[in-house]
């Protein structure tokens, strides 16, 4: 069965731009011992380009700052949200405005597990 055509003549000019094999570890991980992966479930961060099923690259070695996307633990539940720190107050905000902000209440435990540095998407 014939699947299509293939050139048997002169090489393509694109051959001059041969692609070097890339290692995703080299491209995406700056602190291997402090990096972990987390699969996303849910839609609250779609506005940030993070969709259900994506794999997040999370770096625990980075100091989280205002505006970072972080993985946080709140009373033993994990979530991914934007970190907002202003005037000594902390809140976690979704990229979708229909989701409410998470503002830790008195007695709740909030821990930032790491900063999201990338996401891997699978299309098929």
PDB file of C-alpha atoms in Angstrom:
ATOM      1  CA  UNK A   1       0.000   0.000   0.000  1.00  0.00           C
ATOM      2  CA  UNK A   2       1.355   3.446  -0.905  1.00  0.00           C
ATOM      3  CA  UNK A   3       1.181   5.948   1.991  1.00  0.00           C
ATOM      4  CA  UNK A   4       2.223   9.061   0.065  1.00  0.00           C
ATOM      5  CA  UNK A   5       5.251  10.407  -1.719  1.00  0.00           C
ATOM      6  CA  UNK A   6       8.859  10.937  -0.725  1.00  0.00           C
ATOM      7  CA  UNK A   7      11.557  12.932  -2.505  1.00  0.00           C
ATOM      8  CA  UNK A   8      14.417  11.055  -4.084  1.00  0.00           C
ATOM      9  CA  UNK A   9      16.137  14.092  -5.562  1.00  0.00           C
ATOM     10  CA  UNK A  10      18.184  16.885  -4.050  1.00  0.00           C
ATOM     11  CA  UNK A  11      18.159  17.302  -0.259  1.00  0.00           C
ATOM     12  CA  UNK A  12      15.784  19.848   1.166  1.00  0.00           C
ATOM     13  CA  UNK A  13      17.253  23.251   2.144  1.00  0.00           C
ATOM     14  CA  UNK A  14      15.684  22.584   5.539  1.00  0.00           C
ATOM     15  CA  UNK A  15      18.312  19.863   6.106  1.00  0.00           C
ATOM     16  CA  UNK A  16      20.742  22.700   6.918  1.00  0.00           C
ATOM     17  CA  UNK A  17      18.647  23.329  10.021  1.00  0.00           C
ATOM     18  CA  UNK A  18      18.737  19.794  11.401  1.00  0.00           C
ATOM     19  CA  UNK A  19      17.178  19.627  14.845  1.00  0.00           C
ATOM     20  CA  UNK A  20      19.351  18.565  17.761  1.00  0.00           C
ATOM     21  CA  UNK A  21      17.753  15.994  20.031  1.00  0.00           C
ATOM     22  CA  UNK A  22      16.560  17.676  23.195  1.00  0.00           C
ATOM     23  CA  UNK A  23      16.277  16.230  26.674  1.00  0.00           C
ATOM     24  CA  UNK A  24      13.182  17.501  28.503  1.00  0.00           C
ATOM     25  CA  UNK A  25      15.057  17.217  31.802  1.00  0.00           C
ATOM     26  CA  UNK A  26      17.659  19.710  30.555  1.00  0.00           C
ATOM     27  CA  UNK A  27      15.017  22.041  29.143  1.00  0.00           C
ATOM     28  CA  UNK A  28      12.517  22.047  32.000  1.00  0.00           C
ATOM     29  CA  UNK A  29      14.244  21.122  35.251  1.00  0.00           C
ATOM     30  CA  UNK A  30      16.688  23.438  37.014  1.00  0.00           C
ATOM     31  CA  UNK A  31      16.747  21.697  40.410  1.00  0.00           C
ATOM     32  CA  UNK A  32      16.312  17.933  39.839  1.00  0.00           C
ATOM     33  CA  UNK A  33      16.284  16.987  43.531  1.00  0.00           C
ATOM     34  CA  UNK A  34      13.638  19.612  44.276  1.00  0.00           C
ATOM     35  CA  UNK A  35      11.403  19.120  41.236  1.00  0.00           C
ATOM     36  CA  UNK A  36       8.308  16.978  41.051  1.00  0.00           C
ATOM     37  CA  UNK A  37       5.443  16.469  38.633  1.00  0.00           C
ATOM     38  CA  UNK A  38       1.752  16.791  39.371  1.00  0.00           C
ATOM     39  CA  UNK A  39      -1.189  15.958  37.070  1.00  0.00           C
ATOM     40  CA  UNK A  40      -3.933  18.602  36.967  1.00  0.00           C
ATOM     41  CA  UNK A  41      -7.570  17.769  37.523  1.00  0.00           C
ATOM     42  CA  UNK A  42     -10.062  20.583  37.052  1.00  0.00           C
ATOM     43  CA  UNK A  43     -10.515  23.801  35.117  1.00  0.00           C
ATOM     44  CA  UNK A  44      -9.828  26.673  37.513  1.00  0.00           C
ATOM     45  CA  UNK A  45      -6.467  27.539  35.890  1.00  0.00           C
ATOM     46  CA  UNK A  46      -7.467  27.373  32.207  1.00  0.00           C
ATOM     47  CA  UNK A  47      -7.023  31.139  31.889  1.00  0.00           C
ATOM     48  CA  UNK A  48      -3.336  30.585  32.690  1.00  0.00           C
ATOM     49  CA  UNK A  49      -3.049  27.889  30.020  1.00  0.00           C
ATOM     50  CA  UNK A  50      -3.224  25.027  32.527  1.00  0.00           C
ATOM     51  CA  UNK A  51      -5.889  22.535  31.546  1.00  0.00           C
ATOM     52  CA  UNK A  52      -7.330  19.317  32.910  1.00  0.00           C
ATOM     53  CA  UNK A  53      -4.839  16.479  32.371  1.00  0.00           C
ATOM     54  CA  UNK A  54      -1.729  18.654  32.025  1.00  0.00           C
ATOM     55  CA  UNK A  55       1.369  17.627  33.949  1.00  0.00           C
ATOM     56  CA  UNK A  56       2.807  20.454  36.035  1.00  0.00           C
ATOM     57  CA  UNK A  57       6.505  20.848  36.691  1.00  0.00           C
ATOM     58  CA  UNK A  58       6.807  22.073  40.264  1.00  0.00           C
ATOM     59  CA  UNK A  59      10.053  23.376  41.757  1.00  0.00           C
ATOM     60  CA  UNK A  60      10.349  23.326  45.543  1.00  0.00           C
ATOM     61  CA  UNK A  61      13.725  25.107  45.509  1.00  0.00           C
ATOM     62  CA  UNK A  62      12.246  28.411  44.333  1.00  0.00           C
ATOM     63  CA  UNK A  63      11.032  31.044  46.758  1.00  0.00           C
ATOM     64  CA  UNK A  64       7.366  31.695  45.883  1.00  0.00           C
ATOM     65  CA  UNK A  65       6.578  35.351  45.232  1.00  0.00           C
ATOM     66  CA  UNK A  66       3.430  37.340  44.548  1.00  0.00           C
ATOM     67  CA  UNK A  67       1.982  36.394  41.168  1.00  0.00           C
ATOM     68  CA  UNK A  68       3.608  32.954  40.915  1.00  0.00           C
ATOM     69  CA  UNK A  69       1.508  29.936  40.084  1.00  0.00           C
ATOM     70  CA  UNK A  70       1.981  27.572  43.012  1.00  0.00           C
ATOM     71  CA  UNK A  71       0.918  24.201  44.306  1.00  0.00           C
ATOM     72  CA  UNK A  72      -0.458  24.744  47.786  1.00  0.00           C
ATOM     73  CA  UNK A  73      -1.704  22.470  50.530  1.00  0.00           C
ATOM     74  CA  UNK A  74      -4.637  23.667  52.591  1.00  0.00           C
ATOM     75  CA  UNK A  75      -5.700  21.390  55.420  1.00  0.00           C
ATOM     76  CA  UNK A  76      -4.393  18.297  53.566  1.00  0.00           C
ATOM     77  CA  UNK A  77      -6.028  19.268  50.239  1.00  0.00           C
ATOM     78  CA  UNK A  78      -3.831  20.269  47.302  1.00  0.00           C
ATOM     79  CA  UNK A  79      -4.578  22.942  44.716  1.00  0.00           C
ATOM     80  CA  UNK A  80      -2.839  24.936  42.001  1.00  0.00           C
ATOM     81  CA  UNK A  81      -3.505  28.684  42.023  1.00  0.00           C
ATOM     82  CA  UNK A  82      -1.923  32.127  41.680  1.00  0.00           C
ATOM     83  CA  UNK A  83      -0.237  33.272  44.886  1.00  0.00           C
ATOM     84  CA  UNK A  84      -1.232  36.744  46.060  1.00  0.00           C
ATOM     85  CA  UNK A  85       0.731  38.326  48.902  1.00  0.00           C
ATOM     86  CA  UNK A  86      -0.022  41.905  49.807  1.00  0.00           C
ATOM     87  CA  UNK A  87       0.180  43.723  53.104  1.00  0.00           C
ATOM     88  CA  UNK A  88       0.934  40.568  55.063  1.00  0.00           C
ATOM     89  CA  UNK A  89      -2.172  38.830  53.713  1.00  0.00           C
ATOM     90  CA  UNK A  90      -2.134  35.735  51.545  1.00  0.00           C
ATOM     91  CA  UNK A  91      -4.754  34.433  49.162  1.00  0.00           C
ATOM     92  CA  UNK A  92      -4.836  31.910  46.360  1.00  0.00           C
ATOM     93  CA  UNK A  93      -6.634  32.944  43.183  1.00  0.00           C
ATOM     94  CA  UNK A  94      -7.842  30.890  40.240  1.00  0.00           C
ATOM     95  CA  UNK A  95      -7.234  32.027  36.673  1.00  0.00           C
ATOM     96  CA  UNK A  96     -10.980  31.643  36.088  1.00  0.00           C
ATOM     97  CA  UNK A  97     -12.913  34.444  37.836  1.00  0.00           C
ATOM     98  CA  UNK A  98     -15.930  32.171  38.401  1.00  0.00           C
ATOM     99  CA  UNK A  99     -13.895  30.276  41.026  1.00  0.00           C
ATOM    100  CA  UNK A 100     -13.702  31.966  44.445  1.00  0.00           C
ATOM    101  CA  UNK A 101     -10.397  33.050  45.966  1.00  0.00           C
ATOM    102  CA  UNK A 102      -9.044  30.899  48.749  1.00  0.00           C
ATOM    103  CA  UNK A 103      -8.267  32.981  51.818  1.00  0.00           C
ATOM    104  CA  UNK A 104      -6.972  30.932  54.747  1.00  0.00           C
ATOM    105  CA  UNK A 105      -9.191  31.276  57.801  1.00  0.00           C
ATOM    106  CA  UNK A 106      -8.094  31.249  61.404  1.00  0.00           C
ATOM    107  CA  UNK A 107      -6.884  27.758  62.292  1.00  0.00           C
ATOM    108  CA  UNK A 108      -6.384  26.606  58.698  1.00  0.00           C
ATOM    109  CA  UNK A 109      -2.992  25.332  57.616  1.00  0.00           C
ATOM    110  CA  UNK A 110      -1.627  26.726  54.338  1.00  0.00           C
ATOM    111  CA  UNK A 111       1.654  25.480  52.939  1.00  0.00           C
ATOM    112  CA  UNK A 112       3.176  26.374  49.574  1.00  0.00           C
ATOM    113  CA  UNK A 113       4.574  23.130  48.162  1.00  0.00           C
ATOM    114  CA  UNK A 114       6.366  24.651  45.194  1.00  0.00           C
ATOM    115  CA  UNK A 115       6.336  27.022  42.247  1.00  0.00           C
ATOM    116  CA  UNK A 116       4.933  25.832  38.920  1.00  0.00           C
ATOM    117  CA  UNK A 117       7.648  26.379  36.305  1.00  0.00           C
ATOM    118  CA  UNK A 118       6.045  24.631  33.357  1.00  0.00           C
ATOM    119  CA  UNK A 119       3.341  22.353  32.071  1.00  0.00           C
ATOM    120  CA  UNK A 120       3.381  19.417  29.724  1.00  0.00           C
ATOM    121  CA  UNK A 121       0.356  18.968  27.474  1.00  0.00           C
ATOM    122  CA  UNK A 122      -0.597  15.813  25.677  1.00  0.00           C
ATOM    123  CA  UNK A 123      -2.821  16.125  22.633  1.00  0.00           C
ATOM    124  CA  UNK A 124      -3.393  12.504  21.926  1.00  0.00           C
TER     125      UNK A 124
END
